[in-house]
XYZ file of C-alpha atoms in Angstrom:
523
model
C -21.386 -27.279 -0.200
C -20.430 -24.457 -2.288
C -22.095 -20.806 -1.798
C -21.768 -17.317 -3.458
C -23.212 -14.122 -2.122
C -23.178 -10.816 -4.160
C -24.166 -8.790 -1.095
C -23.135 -6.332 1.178
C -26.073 -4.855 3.028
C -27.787 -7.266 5.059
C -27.511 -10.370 7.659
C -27.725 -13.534 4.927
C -28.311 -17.271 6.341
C -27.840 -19.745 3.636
C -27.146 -23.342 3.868
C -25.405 -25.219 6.696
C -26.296 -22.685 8.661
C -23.492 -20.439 7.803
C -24.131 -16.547 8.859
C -22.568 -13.824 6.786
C -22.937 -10.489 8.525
C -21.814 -7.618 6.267
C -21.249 -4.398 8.494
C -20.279 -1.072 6.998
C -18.746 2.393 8.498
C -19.277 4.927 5.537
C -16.268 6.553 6.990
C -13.771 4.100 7.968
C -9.928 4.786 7.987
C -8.557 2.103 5.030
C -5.355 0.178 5.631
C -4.408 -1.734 2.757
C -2.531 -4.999 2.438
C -3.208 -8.343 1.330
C -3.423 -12.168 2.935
C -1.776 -14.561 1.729
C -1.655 -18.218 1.695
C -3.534 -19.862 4.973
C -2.310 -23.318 5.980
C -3.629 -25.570 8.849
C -0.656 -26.168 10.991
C -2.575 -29.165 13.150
C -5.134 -31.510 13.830
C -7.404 -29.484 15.772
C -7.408 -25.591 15.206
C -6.364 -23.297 12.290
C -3.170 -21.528 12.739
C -2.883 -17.771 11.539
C -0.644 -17.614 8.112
C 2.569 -18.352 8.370
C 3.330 -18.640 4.657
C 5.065 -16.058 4.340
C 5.331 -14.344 7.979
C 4.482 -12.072 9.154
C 1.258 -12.747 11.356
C -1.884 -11.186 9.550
C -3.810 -12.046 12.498
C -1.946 -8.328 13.694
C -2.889 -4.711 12.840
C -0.388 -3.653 10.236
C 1.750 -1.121 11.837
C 4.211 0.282 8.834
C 2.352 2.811 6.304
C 4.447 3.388 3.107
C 3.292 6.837 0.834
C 4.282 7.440 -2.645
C 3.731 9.412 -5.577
C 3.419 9.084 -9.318
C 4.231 12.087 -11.634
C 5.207 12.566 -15.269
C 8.301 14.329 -15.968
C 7.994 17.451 -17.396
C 4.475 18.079 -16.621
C 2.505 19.174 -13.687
C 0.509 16.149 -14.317
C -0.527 13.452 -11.327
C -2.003 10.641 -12.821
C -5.192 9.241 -10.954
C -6.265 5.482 -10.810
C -2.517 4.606 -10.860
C -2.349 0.844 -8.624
C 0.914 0.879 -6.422
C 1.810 -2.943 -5.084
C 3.681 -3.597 -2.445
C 5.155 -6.704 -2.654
C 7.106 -8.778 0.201
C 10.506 -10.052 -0.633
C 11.105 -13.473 0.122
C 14.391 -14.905 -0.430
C 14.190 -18.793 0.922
C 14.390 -20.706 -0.866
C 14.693 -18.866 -4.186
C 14.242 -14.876 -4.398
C 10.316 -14.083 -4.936
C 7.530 -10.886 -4.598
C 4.430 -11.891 -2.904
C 1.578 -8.964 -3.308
C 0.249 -8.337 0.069
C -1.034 -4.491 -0.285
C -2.795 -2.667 -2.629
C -3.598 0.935 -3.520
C -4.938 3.578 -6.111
C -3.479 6.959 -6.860
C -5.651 9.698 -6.182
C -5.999 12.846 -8.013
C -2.577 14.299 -6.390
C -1.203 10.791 -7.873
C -0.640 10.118 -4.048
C -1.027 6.741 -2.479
C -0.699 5.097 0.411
C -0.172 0.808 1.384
C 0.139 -0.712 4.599
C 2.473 -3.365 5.705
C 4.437 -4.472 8.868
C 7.635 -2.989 10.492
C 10.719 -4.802 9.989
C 9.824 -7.156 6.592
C 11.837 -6.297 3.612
C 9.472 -4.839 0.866
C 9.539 -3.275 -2.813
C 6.954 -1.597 -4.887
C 5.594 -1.996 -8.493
C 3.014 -0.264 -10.464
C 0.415 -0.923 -13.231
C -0.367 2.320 -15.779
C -1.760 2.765 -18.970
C 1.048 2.191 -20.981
C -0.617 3.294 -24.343
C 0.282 7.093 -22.791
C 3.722 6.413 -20.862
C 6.837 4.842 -20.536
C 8.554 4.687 -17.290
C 11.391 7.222 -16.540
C 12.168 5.447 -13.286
C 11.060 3.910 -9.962
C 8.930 1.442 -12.047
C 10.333 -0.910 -9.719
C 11.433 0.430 -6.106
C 14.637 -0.460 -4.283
C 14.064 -3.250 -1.406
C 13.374 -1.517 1.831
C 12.532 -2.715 5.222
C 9.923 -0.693 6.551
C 9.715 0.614 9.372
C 6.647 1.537 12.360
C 4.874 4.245 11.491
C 4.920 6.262 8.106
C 7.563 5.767 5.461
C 7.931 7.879 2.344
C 9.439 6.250 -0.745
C 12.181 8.335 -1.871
C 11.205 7.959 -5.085
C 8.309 7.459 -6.414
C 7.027 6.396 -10.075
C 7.886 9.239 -12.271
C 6.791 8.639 -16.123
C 7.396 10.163 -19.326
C 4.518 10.622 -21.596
C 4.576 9.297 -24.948
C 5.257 12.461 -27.610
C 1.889 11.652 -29.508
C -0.376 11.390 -26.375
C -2.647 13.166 -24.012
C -3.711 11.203 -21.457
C -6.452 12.436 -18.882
C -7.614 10.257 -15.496
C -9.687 10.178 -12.376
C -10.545 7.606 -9.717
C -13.925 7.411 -7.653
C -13.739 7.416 -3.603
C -13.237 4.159 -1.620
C -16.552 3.604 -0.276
C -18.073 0.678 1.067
C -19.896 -1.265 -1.396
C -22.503 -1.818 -2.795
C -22.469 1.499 -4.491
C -22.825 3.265 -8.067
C -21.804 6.369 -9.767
C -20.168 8.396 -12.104
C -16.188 9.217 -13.095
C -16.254 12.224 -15.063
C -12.506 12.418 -17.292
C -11.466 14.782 -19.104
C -11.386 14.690 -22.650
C -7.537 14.729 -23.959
C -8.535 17.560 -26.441
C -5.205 18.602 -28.932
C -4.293 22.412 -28.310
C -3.876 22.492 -31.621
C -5.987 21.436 -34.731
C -2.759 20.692 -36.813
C -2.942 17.272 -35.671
C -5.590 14.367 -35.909
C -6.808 12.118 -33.051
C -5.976 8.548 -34.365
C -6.733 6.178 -31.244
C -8.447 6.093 -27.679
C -7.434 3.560 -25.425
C -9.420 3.187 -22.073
C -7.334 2.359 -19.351
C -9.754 0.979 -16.017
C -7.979 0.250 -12.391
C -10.527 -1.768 -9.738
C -9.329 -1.398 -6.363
C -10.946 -3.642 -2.699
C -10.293 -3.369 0.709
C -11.465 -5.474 3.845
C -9.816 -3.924 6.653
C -11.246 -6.359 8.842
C -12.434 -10.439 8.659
C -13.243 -12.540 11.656
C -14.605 -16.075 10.954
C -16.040 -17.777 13.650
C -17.544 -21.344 14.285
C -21.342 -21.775 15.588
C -22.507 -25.149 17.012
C -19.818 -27.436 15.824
C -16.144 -27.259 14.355
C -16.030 -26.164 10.855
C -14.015 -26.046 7.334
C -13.652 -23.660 4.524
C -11.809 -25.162 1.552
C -12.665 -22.051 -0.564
C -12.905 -18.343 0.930
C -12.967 -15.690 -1.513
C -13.681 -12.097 -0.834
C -13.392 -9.280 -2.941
C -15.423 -7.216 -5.291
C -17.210 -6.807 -8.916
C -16.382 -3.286 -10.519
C -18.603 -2.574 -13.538
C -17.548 0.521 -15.648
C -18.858 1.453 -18.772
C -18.744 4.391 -21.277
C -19.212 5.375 -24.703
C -18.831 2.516 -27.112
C -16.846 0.163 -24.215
C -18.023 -2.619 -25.907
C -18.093 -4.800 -23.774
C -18.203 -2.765 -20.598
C -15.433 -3.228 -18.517
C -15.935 -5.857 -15.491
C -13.018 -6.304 -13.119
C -13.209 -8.879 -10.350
C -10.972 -7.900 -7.756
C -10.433 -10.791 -5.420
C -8.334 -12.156 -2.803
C -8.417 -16.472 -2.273
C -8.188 -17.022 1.667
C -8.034 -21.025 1.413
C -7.475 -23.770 -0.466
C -8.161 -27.147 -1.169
C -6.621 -30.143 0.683
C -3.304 -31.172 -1.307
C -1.020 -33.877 -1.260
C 1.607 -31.540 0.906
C -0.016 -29.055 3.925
C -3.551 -28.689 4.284
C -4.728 -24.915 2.801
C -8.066 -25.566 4.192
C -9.240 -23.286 7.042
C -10.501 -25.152 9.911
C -11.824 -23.576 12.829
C -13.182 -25.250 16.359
C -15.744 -24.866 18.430
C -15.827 -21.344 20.086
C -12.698 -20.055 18.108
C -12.705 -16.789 16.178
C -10.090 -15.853 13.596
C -9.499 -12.324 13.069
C -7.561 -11.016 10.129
C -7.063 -7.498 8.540
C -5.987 -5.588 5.497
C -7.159 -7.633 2.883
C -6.553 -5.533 -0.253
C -6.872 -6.760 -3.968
C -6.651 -4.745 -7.254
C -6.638 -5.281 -11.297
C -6.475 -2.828 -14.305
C -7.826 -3.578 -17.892
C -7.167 -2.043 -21.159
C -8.885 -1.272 -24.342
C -8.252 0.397 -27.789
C -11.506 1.241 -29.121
C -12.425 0.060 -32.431
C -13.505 3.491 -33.642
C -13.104 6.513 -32.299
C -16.738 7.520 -31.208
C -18.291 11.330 -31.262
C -18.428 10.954 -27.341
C -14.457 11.088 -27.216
C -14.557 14.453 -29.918
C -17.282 16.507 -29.501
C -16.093 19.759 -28.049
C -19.429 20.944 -26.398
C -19.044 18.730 -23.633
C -15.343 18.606 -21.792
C -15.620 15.950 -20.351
C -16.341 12.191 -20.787
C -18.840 10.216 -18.615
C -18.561 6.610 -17.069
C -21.209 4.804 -15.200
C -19.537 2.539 -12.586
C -21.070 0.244 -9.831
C -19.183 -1.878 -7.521
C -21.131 -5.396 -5.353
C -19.608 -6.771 -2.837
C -17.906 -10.549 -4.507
C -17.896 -13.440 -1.539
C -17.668 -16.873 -2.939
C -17.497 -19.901 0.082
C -17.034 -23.830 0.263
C -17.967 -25.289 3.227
C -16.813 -29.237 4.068
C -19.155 -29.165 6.892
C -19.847 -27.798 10.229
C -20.824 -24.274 11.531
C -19.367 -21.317 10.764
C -20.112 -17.788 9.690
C -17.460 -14.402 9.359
C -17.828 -10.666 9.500
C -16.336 -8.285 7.163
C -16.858 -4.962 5.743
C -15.847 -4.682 1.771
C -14.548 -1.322 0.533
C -13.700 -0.253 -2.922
C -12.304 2.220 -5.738
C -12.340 2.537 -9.478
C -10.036 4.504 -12.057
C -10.226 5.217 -16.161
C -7.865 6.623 -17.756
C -8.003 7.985 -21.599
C -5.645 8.109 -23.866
C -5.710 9.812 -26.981
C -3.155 9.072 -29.428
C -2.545 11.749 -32.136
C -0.444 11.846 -35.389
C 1.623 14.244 -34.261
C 2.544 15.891 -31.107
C -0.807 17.293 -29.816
C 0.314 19.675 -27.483
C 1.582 23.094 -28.169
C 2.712 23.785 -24.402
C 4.381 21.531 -21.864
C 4.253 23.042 -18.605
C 6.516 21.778 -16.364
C 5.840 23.687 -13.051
C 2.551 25.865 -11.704
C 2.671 27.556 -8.419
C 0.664 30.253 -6.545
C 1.660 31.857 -3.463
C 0.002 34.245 -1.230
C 1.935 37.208 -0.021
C 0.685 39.520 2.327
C 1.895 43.272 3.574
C 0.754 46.006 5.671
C -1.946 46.991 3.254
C -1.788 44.810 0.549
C -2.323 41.427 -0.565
C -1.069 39.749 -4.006
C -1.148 36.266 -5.154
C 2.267 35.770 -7.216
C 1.537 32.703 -9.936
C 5.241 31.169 -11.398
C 5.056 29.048 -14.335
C 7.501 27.498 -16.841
C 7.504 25.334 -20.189
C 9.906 23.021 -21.632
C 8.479 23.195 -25.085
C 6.477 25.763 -26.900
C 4.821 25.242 -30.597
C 3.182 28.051 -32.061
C 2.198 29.391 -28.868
C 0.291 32.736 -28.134
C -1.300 33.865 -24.718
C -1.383 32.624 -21.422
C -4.343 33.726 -19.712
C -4.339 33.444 -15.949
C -7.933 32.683 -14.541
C -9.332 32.565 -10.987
C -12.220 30.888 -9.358
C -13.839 31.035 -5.771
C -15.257 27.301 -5.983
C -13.108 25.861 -8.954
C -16.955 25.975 -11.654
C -16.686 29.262 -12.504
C -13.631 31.198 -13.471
C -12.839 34.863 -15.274
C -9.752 35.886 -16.613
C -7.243 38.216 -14.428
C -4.513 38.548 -16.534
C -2.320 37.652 -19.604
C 1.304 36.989 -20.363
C 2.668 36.785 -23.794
C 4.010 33.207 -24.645
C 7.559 32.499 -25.961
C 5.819 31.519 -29.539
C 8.228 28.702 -30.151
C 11.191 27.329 -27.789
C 12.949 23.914 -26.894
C 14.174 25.148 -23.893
C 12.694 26.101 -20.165
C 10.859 29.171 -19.999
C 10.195 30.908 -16.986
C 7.109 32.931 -16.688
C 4.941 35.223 -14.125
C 2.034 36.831 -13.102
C 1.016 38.900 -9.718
C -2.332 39.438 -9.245
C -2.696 42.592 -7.230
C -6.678 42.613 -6.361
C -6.528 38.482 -4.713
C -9.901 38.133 -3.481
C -10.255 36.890 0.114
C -10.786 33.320 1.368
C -9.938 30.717 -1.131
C -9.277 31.309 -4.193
C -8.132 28.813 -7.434
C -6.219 29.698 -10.026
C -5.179 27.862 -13.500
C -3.587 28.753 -16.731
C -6.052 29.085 -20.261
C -2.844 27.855 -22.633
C -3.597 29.587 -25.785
C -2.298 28.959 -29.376
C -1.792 31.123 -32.415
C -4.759 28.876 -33.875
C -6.829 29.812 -30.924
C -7.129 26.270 -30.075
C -6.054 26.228 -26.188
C -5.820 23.534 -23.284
C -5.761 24.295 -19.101
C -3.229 23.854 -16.830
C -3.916 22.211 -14.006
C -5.746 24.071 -10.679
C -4.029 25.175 -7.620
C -5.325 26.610 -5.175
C -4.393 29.686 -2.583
C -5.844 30.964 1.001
C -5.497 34.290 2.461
C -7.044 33.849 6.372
C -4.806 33.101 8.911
C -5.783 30.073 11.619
C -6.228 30.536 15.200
C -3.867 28.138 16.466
C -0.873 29.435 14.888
C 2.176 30.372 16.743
C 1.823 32.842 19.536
C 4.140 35.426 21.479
C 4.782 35.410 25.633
C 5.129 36.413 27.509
C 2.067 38.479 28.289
C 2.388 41.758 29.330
C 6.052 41.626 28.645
C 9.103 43.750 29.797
C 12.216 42.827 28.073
C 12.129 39.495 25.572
C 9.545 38.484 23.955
C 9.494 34.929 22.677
C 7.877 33.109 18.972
C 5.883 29.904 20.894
C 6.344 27.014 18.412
C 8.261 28.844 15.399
C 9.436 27.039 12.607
C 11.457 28.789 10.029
C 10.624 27.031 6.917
C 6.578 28.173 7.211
C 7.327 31.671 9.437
C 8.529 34.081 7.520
C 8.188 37.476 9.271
C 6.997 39.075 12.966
C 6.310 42.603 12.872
C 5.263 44.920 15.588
C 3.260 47.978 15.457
C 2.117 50.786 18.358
C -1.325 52.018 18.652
C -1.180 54.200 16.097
C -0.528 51.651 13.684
C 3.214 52.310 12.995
C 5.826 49.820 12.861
C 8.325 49.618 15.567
C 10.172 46.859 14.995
C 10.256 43.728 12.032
C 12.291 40.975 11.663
C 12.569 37.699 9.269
C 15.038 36.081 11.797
C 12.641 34.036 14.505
C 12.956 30.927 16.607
C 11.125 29.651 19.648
C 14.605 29.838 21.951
C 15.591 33.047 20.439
C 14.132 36.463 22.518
C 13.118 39.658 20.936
C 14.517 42.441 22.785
C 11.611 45.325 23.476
C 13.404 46.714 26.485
C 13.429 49.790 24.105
C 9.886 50.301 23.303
C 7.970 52.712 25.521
C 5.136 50.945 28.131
C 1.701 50.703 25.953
C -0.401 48.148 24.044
C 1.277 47.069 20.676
C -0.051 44.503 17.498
C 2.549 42.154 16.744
C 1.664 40.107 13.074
C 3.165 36.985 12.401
C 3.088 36.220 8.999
C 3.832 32.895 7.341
C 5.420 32.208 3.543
C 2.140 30.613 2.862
C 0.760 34.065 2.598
C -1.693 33.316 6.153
C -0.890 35.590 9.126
C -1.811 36.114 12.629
C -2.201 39.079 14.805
C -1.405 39.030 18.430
C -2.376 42.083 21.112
C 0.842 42.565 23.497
C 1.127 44.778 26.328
C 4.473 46.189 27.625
C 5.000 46.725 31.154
C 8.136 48.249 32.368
């Protein structure tokens, strides 16, 4: 008997009495890996997988992060799939795929394994826009509990002729639809002509949990696949993009061990992390109005994701439990006759910095290639829509070296503010930089002094000198008695000299947030 279900939503019965219950948490906390190949290890029960250990039938406890950059740019690519693949060396040396994951818009990502297996991890990118500078392939590593941070991640280098613009939906449980809005990779300049657009789409599924069970009477699955459909489509996609993202639980009976899943009477298997993911890649046949026209910045496509479960039952009772989760990227990439962009910015920073009476918002910046450039124009935003200019610098013009540039903007306003750079050219065509972001308010819970009224040392509760930067101290009257940038928690600050009183001590941090603490000093 052979069923498929394109469902995620509901309690379905359908033949031999098989129950698939769906359950979703809109919220749930993803872990991502894989399962691999189940095999019945005897005549009576299924065993969990053993081919290749470790034990899936065990929360993964090892959480590897990464990042993917492009060199030279301030870029993060989004929709980015990391795989983390175990090594197996017996008996040849192979990768099996066991966890999946998407970059997000800070080309982060995250994929979940177990403590103490050797692993390494690959990557698939739209390689119409970049080559790879290096960690294309990791180093092996053995991971271990907890997180681990892969000391390097994918950096790439983008192709001289390209622009290449992403972005990548939530994980959300399906089914769901929506739209991924992506920037149109617009030439600064108009001295070159758009030539190509090559979508680039990345489908990404996780199960955290499955747990098959068996009703009335002892049951087989030959065939368990769970996974998901991921329909995207935009302007001229012909045909729209559909990526089935699967993962194959069982298998049929062969002439060596049995790949079939067999469960008895009463037993429940419980596995987690299934993850799956696939990209897919076209140049468009013409390059559509959609990808030009300048009114609009941005590019729209409509995605949907179902829930894909696909079953074959030899017979018996049996139903399972999951909850199907997933993600989808596009990428464009616009290839150009000749180098399209008259600015490569290689660094963007903002940092708040905060004095007595003053706050400023210092913005670093610097290129490693300048055509024909004119004006940067620094702009600011309260809620990254709407944005007005604060500033200008003069650009370099033309240079094939770094460039180093600066801007303080000496009326911040308060609470969060955005900032990014308007890129201008002699042409007055002009591209952005990308947004980052600054907060003045200091947080309640930051470190504190003691003790409380206080007669000769007063101690920094919980300092750390890489995010404290300065503790002043001022009387009643609002003048400064004492200041100092040197602080530690085990390290007293002598007041045996300051007369009896109440006193303001500010701790201020490099991130530009600050504190401000009443004291009281009791000889």
């Amino acid at each position: 008997m052979s069923s498929f279900i394109n469902s995620n939503h509901h309690t379905l019965t359908i033949q031999n009495s098989i129950i698939l219950n769906f359950s979703m948490k809109k919220h749930l906390i993803i872990l991502q890996t894989i399962l691999c190949i189940f095999i019945y290890a005897g005549a009576s029960a299924q065993t969990f997988p053993v081919l290749p250990a470790p034990d899936y039938g065990t929360d993964h406890d090892a959480f590897i992060n990464g990042t993917v950059t492009v060199d030279g740019s301030t870029q993060t690519p989004a929709g980015i799939v990391a795989i983390l693949s175990r090594v197996v060396t017996s008996p040849s040396v192979s990768y099996v795929p066991v966890s999946y994951a998407l970059t997000n818009t800070d080309g982060q990502f995250s994929l979940s394994g177990q403590s103490g297996v050797t692993y390494r991890v690959t990557y698939q990118y739209p390689t119409a826009g970049f080559t790879t500078l290096s960690g294309g392939t990791s180093a092996n590593f053995v991971a271990a509990t907890g997180v681990n941070t892969l000391s390097s991640g994918l950096v790439l280098t983008r192709k001289v002729n390209t622009i290449t613009k992403c972005n990548v939906s939530p994980t959300d449980p399906t089914n769901w639809g929506g739209t991924i809005l992506v920037e149109k990779p617009v030439a600064a300049s108009n001295l070159t002509t758009l030539s190509t657009v090559t979508v680039f789409t990345s489908s990404y599924v996780v199960n955290p949990k499955i747990e098959i069970s068996a009703g009335a009477s002892a049951s087989v699955y030959s065939k368990l696949d769970i996974g998901a459909r991921i329909f995207i489509d935009g302007p001229e996609l012909t045909p729209s993009h559909t990526l089935e993202s699967t993962k194959k639980f069982a298998g049929a009976r062969t002439s060596g061990p049995d790949q079939r899943i067999h469960i008895n009477l009463g037993d429940k298997l419980t596995y987690y992390d299934i993850s799956s993911a696939i990209t897919q890649s076209t140049e468009l046949d013409a390059v559509p109005t959609e990808y030009t026209d300048i009114s609009a910045t941005t590019v729209p496509f409509q995605v949907a994701a179902n829930a894909l479960t696909a079953t074959e039952n030899e017979g018996g009772n049996a139903g399972f439990v999951l909850s199907t989760n997933a993600a989808a990227g596009v990428c464009l990439v616009y290839t150009y006759t000749t180098n399209p962009l008259p600015v490569t910015l290689s660094s963007f920073t903002a940092k708040a910095k905060v004095s007595e009476n003053t706050k400023t918002v210092a913005l670093n910046w610097s290129t490693t290639s300048e055509v024909n450039s004119d004006l940067f124009n620094v702009e600011r935003s309260s809620n990254t829509k709407d944005w007005k200019s604060v500033g200008s610098v003069t650009a370099s013009v033309s240079s094939e070296v770094e460039k180093k540039y600066s801007f303080n903007d000496v009326q911040p306003a308060s609470g969060v503010s955005y900032y990014r750079l308007k890129m201008i050219d002699k042409d007055a065509t002009f591209a952005y930089s990308r947004i980052v972001k600054v907060q003045f308010e200091g947080n309640s819970e930051l470190v504190t002094v003691y003790p409380n009224p206080v007669a000769e040392e007063l101690f920094v509760k919980d300092a750390d000198s890489e995010t404290v930067k300065e503790l002043s101290i001022f009387n009643a009257a609002g003048k400064s008695v004492y200041q100092t940038a040197s602080i530690s928690s085990d390290k007293g600050i002598n007041v045996k000299n300051l007369a009896s009183g109440m006193y303001i001590v500010k701790i201020s941090r490099n991130d530009g947030t600050y504190k401000t603490q009443k004291i009281v000093i009791r000889k």
